[in-house]
Coordinates of C-alpha atoms in Angstrom, one line a residue:
Chain A
M691 CA 75.5 110.0 158.5
N692 CA 78.2 106.6 157.6
K693 CA 81.8 107.7 158.2
R694 CA 83.6 107.0 154.7
P695 CA 87.0 106.9 154.4
F696 CA 88.5 109.7 153.0
P697 CA 88.0 112.3 152.7
P698 CA 84.9 114.0 150.9
G699 CA 85.4 115.5 147.3
F700 CA 87.6 111.6 146.7
A701 CA 85.0 109.8 145.7
I702 CA 83.9 112.9 143.2
A703 CA 86.8 113.7 141.3
G704 CA 87.5 109.6 141.0
S705 CA 84.3 109.4 139.4
I706 CA 85.6 112.0 136.9
L707 CA 88.1 109.9 136.3
I708 CA 86.3 107.0 134.8
L709 CA 84.1 108.6 133.3
F710 CA 87.0 110.2 131.1
I711 CA 88.4 107.0 130.1
I712 CA 85.1 105.6 129.9
L713 CA 83.8 108.5 127.6
P714 CA 85.6 108.5 124.5
V715 CA 85.4 103.9 124.6
L716 CA 81.4 104.0 124.8
V717 CA 80.9 106.4 122.4
T718 CA 83.1 104.9 119.8
L719 CA 81.7 101.8 120.5
L720 CA 77.9 103.2 120.1
S721 CA 79.0 105.2 117.5
V722 CA 79.0 102.3 114.6
S723 CA 76.4 99.9 113.9
L724 CA 76.1 96.2 114.2
Q725 CA 76.6 95.7 110.6
S726 CA 79.7 98.3 109.8
L727 CA 81.5 96.5 112.8
L728 CA 80.5 92.3 110.6
E729 CA 82.0 94.2 107.2
T730 CA 84.0 95.0 109.2
I731 CA 85.2 91.4 111.0
T732 CA 84.8 89.6 106.9
D733 CA 87.6 92.2 106.3
R734 CA 90.3 90.5 105.0
E735 CA 92.4 93.4 105.6
V736 CA 91.3 94.1 108.6
A737 CA 91.5 90.6 110.3
R738 CA 95.2 89.7 108.8
S739 CA 96.0 93.0 110.0
I740 CA 95.3 92.4 113.4
G741 CA 96.7 89.0 113.7
L742 CA 99.2 90.4 113.0
T743 CA 99.5 93.2 115.6
F744 CA 98.3 90.4 117.9
I745 CA 101.5 87.9 117.2
A746 CA 103.5 90.7 116.8
A747 CA 102.7 91.8 119.8
A748 CA 102.8 88.3 121.4
I749 CA 106.5 87.9 120.3
A750 CA 107.8 90.9 120.9
T751 CA 106.5 90.0 125.2
S752 CA 108.0 86.4 125.0
L753 CA 111.6 87.6 123.5
G754 CA 111.2 90.7 126.6
L755 CA 110.1 87.2 129.2
L756 CA 113.3 85.7 128.5
F757 CA 115.5 89.0 128.4
G758 CA 113.9 90.8 130.8
L759 CA 112.6 88.2 133.3
P760 CA 116.8 87.3 134.3
L761 CA 116.9 91.1 134.6
A762 CA 114.3 91.8 136.9
Y763 CA 115.0 89.1 138.9
I764 CA 118.8 90.8 139.7
M765 CA 117.6 94.5 140.1
A766 CA 115.0 92.2 143.2
R767 CA 118.2 90.9 144.5
V768 CA 121.2 92.4 144.4
K769 CA 122.5 95.1 145.1
F770 CA 125.7 97.2 143.4
P771 CA 127.1 99.9 142.1
G772 CA 124.9 102.2 139.1
K773 CA 121.8 100.1 140.4
S774 CA 119.9 103.1 140.0
L775 CA 120.9 104.4 137.1
L776 CA 120.0 101.0 135.4
S777 CA 116.4 101.8 136.8
G778 CA 116.7 104.9 134.6
I779 CA 117.8 103.2 131.7
I780 CA 115.4 100.9 131.9
D781 CA 112.6 103.5 131.8
L782 CA 114.4 105.5 129.2
P783 CA 111.9 103.9 126.4
L784 CA 108.7 105.2 128.5
I785 CA 110.1 109.2 127.9
I786 CA 111.6 108.5 124.9
P787 CA 108.5 109.6 123.3
H788 CA 107.9 106.8 120.6
T789 CA 108.9 108.5 117.2
A790 CA 112.2 109.3 118.4
A791 CA 112.0 105.5 119.9
G792 CA 111.2 105.3 115.7
I793 CA 114.5 106.7 114.5
A794 CA 116.1 105.4 116.8
L795 CA 115.7 101.9 115.7
L796 CA 116.0 102.9 112.2
L797 CA 119.5 104.0 113.1
V798 CA 120.0 100.8 115.0
F799 CA 117.9 98.0 113.1
G800 CA 117.5 99.7 109.2
R801 CA 119.6 98.4 106.6
Q802 CA 122.4 100.4 107.1
G803 CA 122.2 100.3 110.9
I804 CA 124.6 99.5 112.7
L805 CA 122.9 95.4 113.2
G806 CA 120.5 95.9 110.9
G807 CA 123.6 96.3 108.2
P808 CA 125.4 93.5 108.8
L809 CA 122.0 91.2 109.7
S810 CA 121.2 92.3 105.9
N811 CA 123.3 90.4 104.7
L812 CA 122.2 87.6 106.0
G813 CA 118.9 87.9 104.7
I814 CA 117.5 89.1 108.3
F815 CA 116.2 92.2 107.3
F816 CA 113.9 94.5 109.8
T817 CA 112.1 97.8 107.7
D818 CA 109.0 96.8 106.2
R819 CA 109.2 93.3 108.1
L820 CA 107.4 91.9 110.5
G821 CA 111.4 91.9 112.4
G822 CA 110.7 95.0 112.4
I823 CA 107.4 95.4 113.8
V824 CA 108.1 93.6 117.2
V825 CA 111.7 95.8 117.3
G826 CA 109.9 99.0 117.9
M827 CA 107.0 96.9 120.1
M828 CA 109.1 95.7 122.3
F829 CA 111.4 98.8 122.5
V830 CA 108.5 101.3 123.8
S831 CA 106.6 97.8 126.1
L832 CA 110.0 96.7 128.2
P833 CA 110.1 98.6 130.8
L834 CA 106.2 98.3 131.7
L835 CA 107.4 94.2 131.6
V836 CA 110.7 94.0 133.4
N837 CA 109.5 97.0 136.3
A838 CA 106.5 94.7 137.5
S839 CA 108.4 91.5 137.4
R840 CA 111.1 93.5 140.1
E841 CA 108.4 93.8 142.2
A842 CA 107.0 90.7 141.6
F843 CA 110.2 88.8 142.7
H844 CA 110.5 91.9 145.0
S845 CA 107.4 90.8 146.8
V846 CA 108.7 86.9 147.2
N847 CA 110.4 86.4 150.3
P848 CA 114.6 85.5 150.6
E849 CA 114.0 83.6 153.2
L850 CA 112.1 81.0 151.2
E851 CA 114.4 81.1 148.6
H852 CA 117.7 80.9 151.2
A853 CA 116.4 77.7 152.9
A854 CA 115.7 75.8 150.0
R855 CA 119.4 76.9 149.8
V856 CA 119.8 74.6 152.0
D857 CA 118.7 72.5 151.6
G858 CA 120.8 71.6 149.1
A859 CA 118.7 73.5 145.4
N860 CA 121.0 74.9 143.3
A861 CA 120.2 78.7 142.1
W862 CA 118.4 77.5 139.4
Q863 CA 116.2 74.8 141.6
V864 CA 115.7 77.5 143.6
F865 CA 114.5 80.0 140.5
W866 CA 112.2 78.0 138.9
N867 CA 110.5 75.6 142.0
I868 CA 110.8 78.1 144.1
T869 CA 109.7 82.3 142.9
L870 CA 109.1 82.0 139.4
P871 CA 106.1 79.7 141.6
L872 CA 105.6 83.1 144.0
A873 CA 106.0 85.7 141.6
W874 CA 104.6 84.8 138.3
R875 CA 101.3 86.6 138.3
G876 CA 102.8 89.2 138.7
I877 CA 105.1 88.4 136.0
L878 CA 101.5 87.2 134.4
S879 CA 100.1 90.5 134.8
G880 CA 103.5 92.2 133.9
A881 CA 103.4 90.7 130.5
I882 CA 99.3 91.0 129.5
T883 CA 99.7 95.1 129.7
M884 CA 103.1 94.7 127.6
W885 CA 101.3 93.0 125.0
A886 CA 98.8 95.2 125.1
R887 CA 101.3 98.4 125.2
G888 CA 102.7 97.0 122.2
I889 CA 99.7 96.7 120.2
S890 CA 98.8 99.7 120.9
E891 CA 101.9 101.0 119.4
F892 CA 101.7 103.5 116.9
G893 CA 104.3 106.1 116.0
A894 CA 108.0 103.7 116.9
V895 CA 106.4 101.0 114.5
A896 CA 105.0 103.7 112.3
I897 CA 108.6 104.6 110.9
L898 CA 110.1 101.0 111.3
A899 CA 107.6 99.1 109.7
Y900 CA 105.2 100.9 107.8
S901 CA 103.9 98.0 105.9
P902 CA 102.9 94.8 106.5
K903 CA 100.7 97.4 108.4
I904 CA 99.3 96.7 112.3
I905 CA 96.6 97.8 113.9
P906 CA 97.3 100.8 114.8
V907 CA 98.8 102.1 111.7
L908 CA 95.7 100.4 109.3
I909 CA 93.9 103.2 111.9
Y910 CA 95.6 105.4 111.3
E911 CA 95.8 104.7 107.4
R912 CA 91.7 104.0 107.3
F913 CA 91.1 107.7 108.8
Q914 CA 93.3 110.2 107.0
G915 CA 92.8 108.2 103.4
F916 CA 89.5 107.5 103.7
G917 CA 88.2 109.0 107.0
L918 CA 86.2 108.9 110.2
S919 CA 82.7 105.7 108.4
S920 CA 86.5 103.6 107.5
A921 CA 88.4 104.1 110.3
T922 CA 85.3 103.7 113.3
P923 CA 84.3 100.0 113.0
V924 CA 88.3 99.0 113.0
A925 CA 89.2 101.6 115.2
A926 CA 85.5 99.9 117.8
L927 CA 86.5 95.7 116.6
L928 CA 89.5 96.5 117.9
M929 CA 88.8 97.9 121.6
I930 CA 85.8 95.2 121.6
L931 CA 88.7 91.9 121.4
V932 CA 91.8 93.5 123.4
L933 CA 89.0 94.5 126.3
I934 CA 88.2 89.9 125.6
V935 CA 91.8 89.1 125.6
F936 CA 92.1 91.5 128.8
L937 CA 89.4 90.8 130.7
V938 CA 90.0 87.1 129.9
L939 CA 93.7 86.8 131.2
R940 CA 93.4 89.2 134.7
W941 CA 90.2 86.3 135.1
L942 CA 93.0 83.6 134.4
A943 CA 95.2 84.3 136.6
S944 CA 93.1 85.6 139.3
S945 CA 91.0 82.1 139.1
V946 CA 94.8 80.6 139.3
D947 CA 95.8 82.6 142.3
A948 CA 92.1 81.6 143.6
E949 CA 93.3 78.6 143.7
V950 CA 96.4 78.6 145.3
Chain B
M1437 CA 78.3 123.9 147.6
K1438 CA 81.5 124.6 148.6
K1439 CA 82.9 122.3 146.8
A1440 CA 80.3 123.2 143.6
L1441 CA 81.7 126.4 143.9
A1442 CA 85.4 126.3 144.3
G1443 CA 85.6 123.7 140.7
S1444 CA 82.7 126.4 139.2
C1445 CA 85.4 129.0 140.5
I1446 CA 88.5 127.1 138.8
L1447 CA 86.6 126.3 135.0
V1448 CA 85.1 130.7 134.9
I1449 CA 89.7 131.4 135.7
L1450 CA 90.4 128.4 133.1
L1451 CA 88.0 129.5 130.1
F1452 CA 89.0 133.5 131.4
L1453 CA 93.0 132.8 130.8
N1454 CA 91.8 130.9 127.6
A1455 CA 89.2 133.9 126.3
C1456 CA 92.4 136.8 126.9
A1457 CA 95.9 134.3 126.1
P1458 CA 99.1 137.8 126.1
K1459 CA 99.2 138.3 122.1
Q1460 CA 95.9 137.2 120.0
K1461 CA 97.6 136.0 116.9
T1462 CA 94.8 135.3 113.6
P1463 CA 95.7 132.2 112.5
L1464 CA 96.4 131.5 109.4
V1465 CA 95.3 127.9 107.9
V1466 CA 97.6 126.7 105.0
F1467 CA 97.3 123.3 103.7
A1468 CA 99.6 122.5 101.5
A1469 CA 101.1 119.6 99.2
G1470 CA 104.6 117.5 101.3
S1471 CA 106.4 118.5 98.1
L1472 CA 105.9 122.4 99.8
I1473 CA 107.4 121.5 103.2
Q1474 CA 110.4 123.5 102.4
P1475 CA 109.2 126.4 100.4
F1476 CA 107.0 127.7 103.1
N1477 CA 108.8 126.8 106.0
D1478 CA 110.3 129.9 104.3
L1479 CA 107.8 131.9 102.6
E1480 CA 105.9 131.5 106.9
K1481 CA 109.0 132.9 108.6
A1482 CA 109.4 136.0 106.4
F1483 CA 106.0 136.5 105.8
E1484 CA 105.7 136.0 109.9
L1485 CA 108.3 138.6 110.1
K1486 CA 106.8 141.3 107.6
Y1487 CA 103.1 139.8 109.5
P1488 CA 103.4 139.5 113.4
D1489 CA 99.7 140.0 114.1
I1490 CA 99.1 136.4 111.6
D1491 CA 100.3 132.7 113.2
V1492 CA 101.2 130.7 109.9
Q1493 CA 100.1 127.2 110.4
T1494 CA 100.9 125.1 108.5
E1495 CA 100.1 120.9 107.5
Y1496 CA 101.2 119.2 104.6
H1497 CA 100.1 115.6 103.2
G1498 CA 99.8 114.5 100.3
S1499 CA 98.2 116.2 97.8
I1500 CA 94.2 114.2 98.0
Q1501 CA 94.6 114.4 101.5
V1502 CA 94.7 117.6 101.3
M1503 CA 91.6 118.1 99.8
R1504 CA 89.9 115.3 101.7
H1505 CA 90.9 117.5 104.8
V1506 CA 88.3 120.1 103.5
T1507 CA 86.3 117.9 101.6
D1508 CA 85.0 114.9 103.7
L1509 CA 86.8 116.1 107.4
H1510 CA 85.8 120.1 107.5
E1511 CA 88.3 121.2 108.6
E1512 CA 88.1 124.9 108.5
I1513 CA 91.2 126.1 106.2
D1514 CA 92.2 129.3 105.2
I1515 CA 94.3 128.5 101.9
V1516 CA 94.8 125.6 100.0
A1517 CA 98.5 124.2 97.6
T1518 CA 98.0 121.7 96.5
A1519 CA 100.3 119.4 93.9
D1520 CA 97.2 119.1 91.2
Q1521 CA 95.2 121.8 90.3
S1522 CA 92.6 119.7 88.6
L1523 CA 91.8 118.3 92.4
I1524 CA 90.2 121.4 93.0
P1525 CA 87.6 122.6 90.3
M1526 CA 87.2 118.0 90.9
L1527 CA 86.8 118.2 94.8
M1528 CA 86.3 121.6 95.8
Y1529 CA 84.1 123.2 93.0
Q1530 CA 81.6 120.0 92.8
V1531 CA 80.9 119.8 96.2
D1532 CA 79.0 122.7 98.4
I1533 CA 79.5 123.2 101.6
P1534 CA 77.2 121.3 103.8
G1535 CA 74.4 122.8 104.4
T1536 CA 74.8 126.0 101.5
T1537 CA 74.5 125.7 98.0
I1538 CA 77.7 127.6 98.0
P1539 CA 81.0 125.4 96.5
Y1540 CA 84.2 124.8 98.1
A1541 CA 86.5 127.0 96.1
N1542 CA 85.2 128.7 92.8
W1543 CA 88.8 129.8 91.5
F1544 CA 92.3 128.7 91.4
I1545 CA 95.4 129.8 90.7
S1546 CA 98.2 127.5 88.5
M1547 CA 101.1 127.8 91.1
A1548 CA 104.2 126.5 89.4
S1549 CA 105.0 123.9 88.0
N1550 CA 107.6 121.1 88.4
R1551 CA 108.2 117.8 87.1
L1552 CA 109.0 113.8 88.4
A1553 CA 112.8 112.7 88.4
I1554 CA 114.4 110.0 90.1
A1555 CA 116.5 110.2 93.1
Y1556 CA 118.5 108.7 94.7
T1557 CA 122.2 108.7 96.1
P1558 CA 125.9 108.3 95.5
E1559 CA 125.7 104.7 97.6
S1560 CA 122.6 103.9 95.3
K1561 CA 121.9 100.3 94.3
Y1562 CA 124.1 100.4 90.4
Q1563 CA 123.5 104.2 90.9
E1564 CA 127.1 103.7 88.9
E1565 CA 124.9 102.4 85.4
I1566 CA 121.0 103.8 85.9
N1567 CA 120.5 105.8 82.7
Q1568 CA 118.0 107.8 81.2
E1569 CA 117.1 104.7 78.3
N1570 CA 118.0 102.0 81.5
W1571 CA 116.2 103.4 84.3
W1572 CA 112.9 101.2 84.6
E1573 CA 115.1 98.1 83.8
I1574 CA 117.3 98.8 87.1
L1575 CA 114.1 100.3 89.1
S1576 CA 112.6 96.4 88.2
R1577 CA 115.7 94.5 88.8
E1578 CA 114.9 92.4 92.9
D1579 CA 117.5 93.5 94.6
V1580 CA 117.2 96.8 94.3
K1581 CA 115.1 99.0 96.9
V1582 CA 112.4 101.3 95.4
G1583 CA 110.3 103.8 97.9
L1584 CA 107.0 104.6 95.4
S1585 CA 103.6 106.9 97.4
D1586 CA 100.7 105.3 98.1
P1587 CA 98.9 106.5 94.4
R1588 CA 95.6 106.3 96.1
F1589 CA 97.0 109.3 98.4
D1590 CA 98.9 110.9 96.6
A1591 CA 99.9 113.1 93.2
V1592 CA 103.3 111.6 93.0
G1593 CA 101.5 108.9 93.4
Y1594 CA 99.3 108.5 90.3
R1595 CA 101.8 110.6 88.3
Q1596 CA 105.1 107.9 88.8
L1597 CA 102.5 104.8 87.5
M1598 CA 102.0 106.9 84.5
V1599 CA 105.5 107.6 84.2
F1600 CA 105.8 103.6 83.9
A1601 CA 103.0 103.6 81.2
L1602 CA 104.1 106.8 79.0
A1603 CA 107.9 104.4 79.0
Q1604 CA 106.5 102.0 77.3
D1605 CA 105.3 104.3 74.3
V1606 CA 108.9 106.1 74.4
F1607 CA 110.7 103.0 74.5
G1608 CA 109.0 100.4 72.3
K1609 CA 108.2 97.8 74.7
G1610 CA 104.9 96.6 75.8
D1611 CA 105.9 95.1 79.3
I1612 CA 107.4 98.1 81.3
F1613 CA 104.7 98.7 83.5
D1614 CA 104.3 94.9 84.5
T1615 CA 107.8 94.4 84.8
F1616 CA 108.0 96.6 87.6
L1617 CA 104.4 96.3 89.0
Q1618 CA 103.9 92.3 88.5
H1619 CA 104.5 90.4 92.2
Q1620 CA 104.5 93.3 94.1
F1621 CA 101.4 94.4 96.2
T1622 CA 98.9 92.1 97.2
K1623 CA 95.8 92.9 94.9
E1624 CA 97.6 93.9 91.3
I1625 CA 97.7 97.9 89.9
R1626 CA 96.3 96.6 86.1
L1627 CA 98.0 98.8 83.6
V1628 CA 94.7 98.9 80.7
D1629 CA 96.3 99.2 77.3
M1630 CA 93.0 100.2 75.1
G1631 CA 95.1 101.4 71.8
D1632 CA 95.7 105.1 71.6
I1633 CA 94.0 105.1 76.2
K1634 CA 96.2 103.0 78.4
I1635 CA 94.3 102.8 82.3
I1636 CA 95.7 102.3 85.4
R1637 CA 93.4 100.8 88.1
I1638 CA 94.1 101.3 91.9
P1639 CA 92.7 98.2 93.8
E1640 CA 90.8 99.3 96.9
I1641 CA 93.7 97.5 99.4
L1642 CA 97.2 98.5 98.2
E1643 CA 100.2 96.7 100.1
T1644 CA 103.5 95.3 98.9
T1645 CA 103.9 91.6 99.3
G1646 CA 106.1 90.5 101.8
T1647 CA 109.5 90.3 99.6
S1648 CA 107.9 92.9 97.4
H1649 CA 111.5 95.6 96.5
I1650 CA 109.3 98.4 96.6
M1651 CA 108.4 100.5 99.8
M1652 CA 105.6 102.7 99.8
R1653 CA 104.7 105.5 102.5
G1654 CA 101.5 107.7 102.3
S1655 CA 103.2 110.5 100.8
S1656 CA 106.6 111.5 98.7
V1657 CA 107.8 113.3 101.0
A1658 CA 108.2 110.7 103.1
L1659 CA 110.4 109.1 101.3
I1660 CA 112.9 110.8 101.3
S1661 CA 113.8 110.3 105.1
L1662 CA 113.9 106.8 104.1
L1663 CA 116.0 107.4 101.2
E1664 CA 118.5 109.1 103.2
A1665 CA 118.2 106.2 105.9
G1666 CA 119.9 104.3 103.0
E1667 CA 117.0 102.2 102.8
I1668 CA 115.5 102.3 99.7
D1669 CA 117.7 103.1 96.5
Y1670 CA 115.4 104.7 94.2
A1671 CA 112.5 107.3 94.7
F1672 CA 110.1 109.6 92.9
E1673 CA 110.4 112.7 93.4
Y1674 CA 110.3 116.5 92.3
E1675 CA 113.0 117.9 90.6
S1676 CA 112.7 120.7 93.6
V1677 CA 112.1 118.5 96.3
I1678 CA 115.6 116.5 95.0
Q1679 CA 117.4 120.1 94.6
Q1680 CA 115.9 120.9 98.0
H1681 CA 117.4 117.9 99.8
G1682 CA 120.8 117.7 97.5
F1683 CA 120.2 114.4 96.0
E1684 CA 121.4 112.4 92.9
M1685 CA 119.0 113.4 90.4
L1686 CA 118.2 110.7 87.3
R1687 CA 116.7 113.1 84.5
L1688 CA 113.3 112.3 82.7
P1689 CA 113.4 112.1 79.6
S1690 CA 110.1 114.9 78.9
A1691 CA 108.0 112.8 77.2
L1692 CA 108.2 111.1 80.8
N1693 CA 109.1 114.0 83.6
L1694 CA 104.9 115.3 82.9
G1695 CA 107.1 119.0 83.4
E1696 CA 106.2 119.8 79.4
D1697 CA 103.8 122.1 78.5
S1698 CA 104.5 120.5 74.7
F1699 CA 104.1 116.7 75.6
S1700 CA 100.2 117.4 76.9
D1701 CA 99.1 115.8 74.0
A1702 CA 101.4 112.4 74.6
Y1703 CA 101.1 112.9 78.1
G1704 CA 96.7 112.3 78.4
K1705 CA 97.2 109.2 76.9
V1706 CA 97.5 107.5 80.6
T1707 CA 94.7 108.0 82.8
V1708 CA 94.3 106.6 86.4
K1709 CA 91.8 105.3 87.8
M1710 CA 90.1 104.6 91.8
D1711 CA 88.9 101.1 91.2
F1712 CA 86.5 102.5 94.8
Q1713 CA 85.0 105.0 96.2
R1714 CA 87.8 107.4 97.2
F1715 CA 85.3 110.3 98.2
A1716 CA 82.0 110.6 99.6
S1717 CA 80.7 112.4 95.4
V1718 CA 82.9 112.4 93.1
D1719 CA 85.1 109.6 91.8
P1720 CA 87.9 110.8 90.5
V1721 CA 89.6 110.2 87.7
F1722 CA 93.9 112.1 86.8
K1723 CA 94.6 112.1 83.0
G1724 CA 97.8 112.2 83.0
E1725 CA 98.7 116.8 81.5
Q1726 CA 101.4 118.6 82.8
I1727 CA 102.2 119.2 86.7
K1728 CA 100.3 122.1 88.3
Y1729 CA 100.2 123.1 91.5
G1730 CA 97.1 124.9 92.0
L1731 CA 96.5 127.7 94.9
T1732 CA 93.0 128.6 96.4
I1733 CA 91.4 130.5 99.0
P1734 CA 88.4 127.7 100.4
S1735 CA 84.3 129.6 101.1
N1736 CA 84.3 128.4 103.6
A1737 CA 88.2 130.1 105.2
P1738 CA 87.7 131.9 108.5
H1739 CA 91.0 134.1 107.8
P1740 CA 90.6 135.2 103.9
E1741 CA 91.7 138.7 104.6
A1742 CA 95.1 136.7 106.0
A1743 CA 95.1 134.3 103.4
A1744 CA 95.2 137.1 100.3
E1745 CA 97.6 138.4 101.9
F1746 CA 99.6 136.0 101.9
I1747 CA 99.2 135.1 98.3
Q1748 CA 99.9 138.6 98.0
F1749 CA 103.2 138.0 100.0
L1750 CA 104.2 134.5 97.7
Y1751 CA 103.9 136.7 94.5
S1752 CA 105.9 139.5 96.3
S1753 CA 109.7 140.1 95.2
E1754 CA 110.5 138.8 98.4
G1755 CA 108.1 136.1 97.9
Q1756 CA 108.8 134.8 94.4
A1757 CA 112.7 134.5 96.0
I1758 CA 112.0 132.6 98.0
M1759 CA 110.3 129.6 95.5
A1760 CA 112.8 130.2 93.2
Q1761 CA 115.4 130.0 95.8
N1762 CA 114.0 126.4 96.5
A1763 CA 113.8 125.8 92.9
H1764 CA 110.7 125.9 92.6
P1765 CA 109.5 129.6 90.9
L1766 CA 106.1 130.4 90.0
I1767 CA 104.2 130.8 86.8
T1768 CA 104.5 134.2 85.7
P1769 CA 102.4 135.8 85.0
L1770 CA 99.6 134.4 86.5
T1771 CA 97.2 132.6 85.2
G1772 CA 94.5 129.4 86.3
S1773 CA 90.9 128.8 86.3
N1774 CA 88.2 131.8 86.9
L1775 CA 90.2 134.3 87.9
E1776 CA 87.1 136.5 87.2
N1777 CA 86.3 135.5 90.8
L1778 CA 89.7 136.2 91.9
P1779 CA 89.7 138.7 95.8
A1780 CA 89.8 142.0 95.0
K1781 CA 92.6 142.1 96.9
L1782 CA 94.3 139.6 95.2
Q1783 CA 93.5 141.4 91.2
I1784 CA 96.4 143.2 92.0
L1785 CA 98.4 140.2 91.3
L1786 CA 97.0 139.9 87.3
T1787 CA 99.5 142.2 86.4
I1788 CA 102.3 141.2 87.3
K1789 CA 104.6 140.3 83.9

């Protein structure tokens, strides 16, 4: 028979895992009738919640880009003592349980928190406000963006940057015109992952800003308070929307890449 | 072929390990109202010391949620303890276990009472001026953060609304309820005053507005950390819970605290209704009455023997002492509903003085 480039059994093992991912999603989608899905789409509470969730995650991702890209670039280009420690700090949100992260954020951004206290005197609140949602989402999803961007910057050949510098471009010009255009696909992919991770966050946000309710909180509340029949259509709708957005963004990223 | 063999071997080993896990303990699943967390945690520890073969597995929710886990989610539960005993006949007596004609329960013990009060801390705004006369006015101030538990899920949730409605008669002011609640929710909670009876109507979607000074959570115990963190200034809680946590406490007068037997007629003037279908078969209506916690063993409890032992332990001198230490004494002698249906093992409790 034909020679496979991988050991026998790998395909079976892989298929089982893919099934493990697809099966729950599929069962959820199939368990919802078209009618209840339509009712959910027109449910104003659901629509508002989905809008809020997507926007909050987008704000978190934008802030992540603003502060995360410079950090990722330094991490990719510069060798300095304590770098692996810094790497570990960036990964910290990945290993802290999210409820614990929520409590930690409450202690910082709460009304009596280290930052939340002074800010509340200026009329800026985080608990049960959009700000709290953004902070919660951002904390747990930042490493995904920073690490992906770092990889992306790392894959850009430093010789190219060096050549531009020799030709007289300043550091800003090099970053904008050389590095960023070459690394942007990896960064976009990281941003999409961060955004999606933000949308899916429950634990940290539920502690810091239970309301206004983002969609994971709403699904939990409906599951707890109104049962499966009420929660499943919302879960299915969210899955469909996220899949569509995810596919479109991936397709955008790859098609632009193909032109280059 | 080899692969399949290896695979099935692993599977068999896993199943085997699972089946002969060392020291199989009998799980005893207890679903209780959130306000029972502390005393029941203590009970669990003491009980497990005495009965090392039983593993008590507790889960705490708002009282309505506790019911939902039994009758809507069909979980197998050995003991149900709710902060509102009226939920048991309303939702367990009337609903049959699927595929049978046996209701989920046919008796309950009136376990304990409680009183509603207002919890706060030394840092709470206006804490130096709040008293039994002016609390409703202070709680209505825009700059005061008040924690409420959700009346759709939790007994404190609908009881605290009853307090505001009752306060209108006690203080002779017809706008106390609206002053506190109006414009705080995207859909209003309404008080319909029909003279001798007041009806509070809860909308299906209950969400605070962006500028609201009310913070709402699924159960009253979820407000405790918020109070500790200074996120809220005041919260409605049971007196037992406030004492367990050492918060400052503003006691409410007997006509309002829902804890006095002699005021039952006055409490009964308020009814809370949900403007939506909340349960599969029953439409709950909550009539104001003295707070009583209900305790029962569901008919489909997988471990009724262990459940009876736990309840016996609760009423032993040790169990009673634990409840008393948690400022939540049991009601003795035993009262309740359909006590003739008590399991044989628990009949002895009827002799407690």
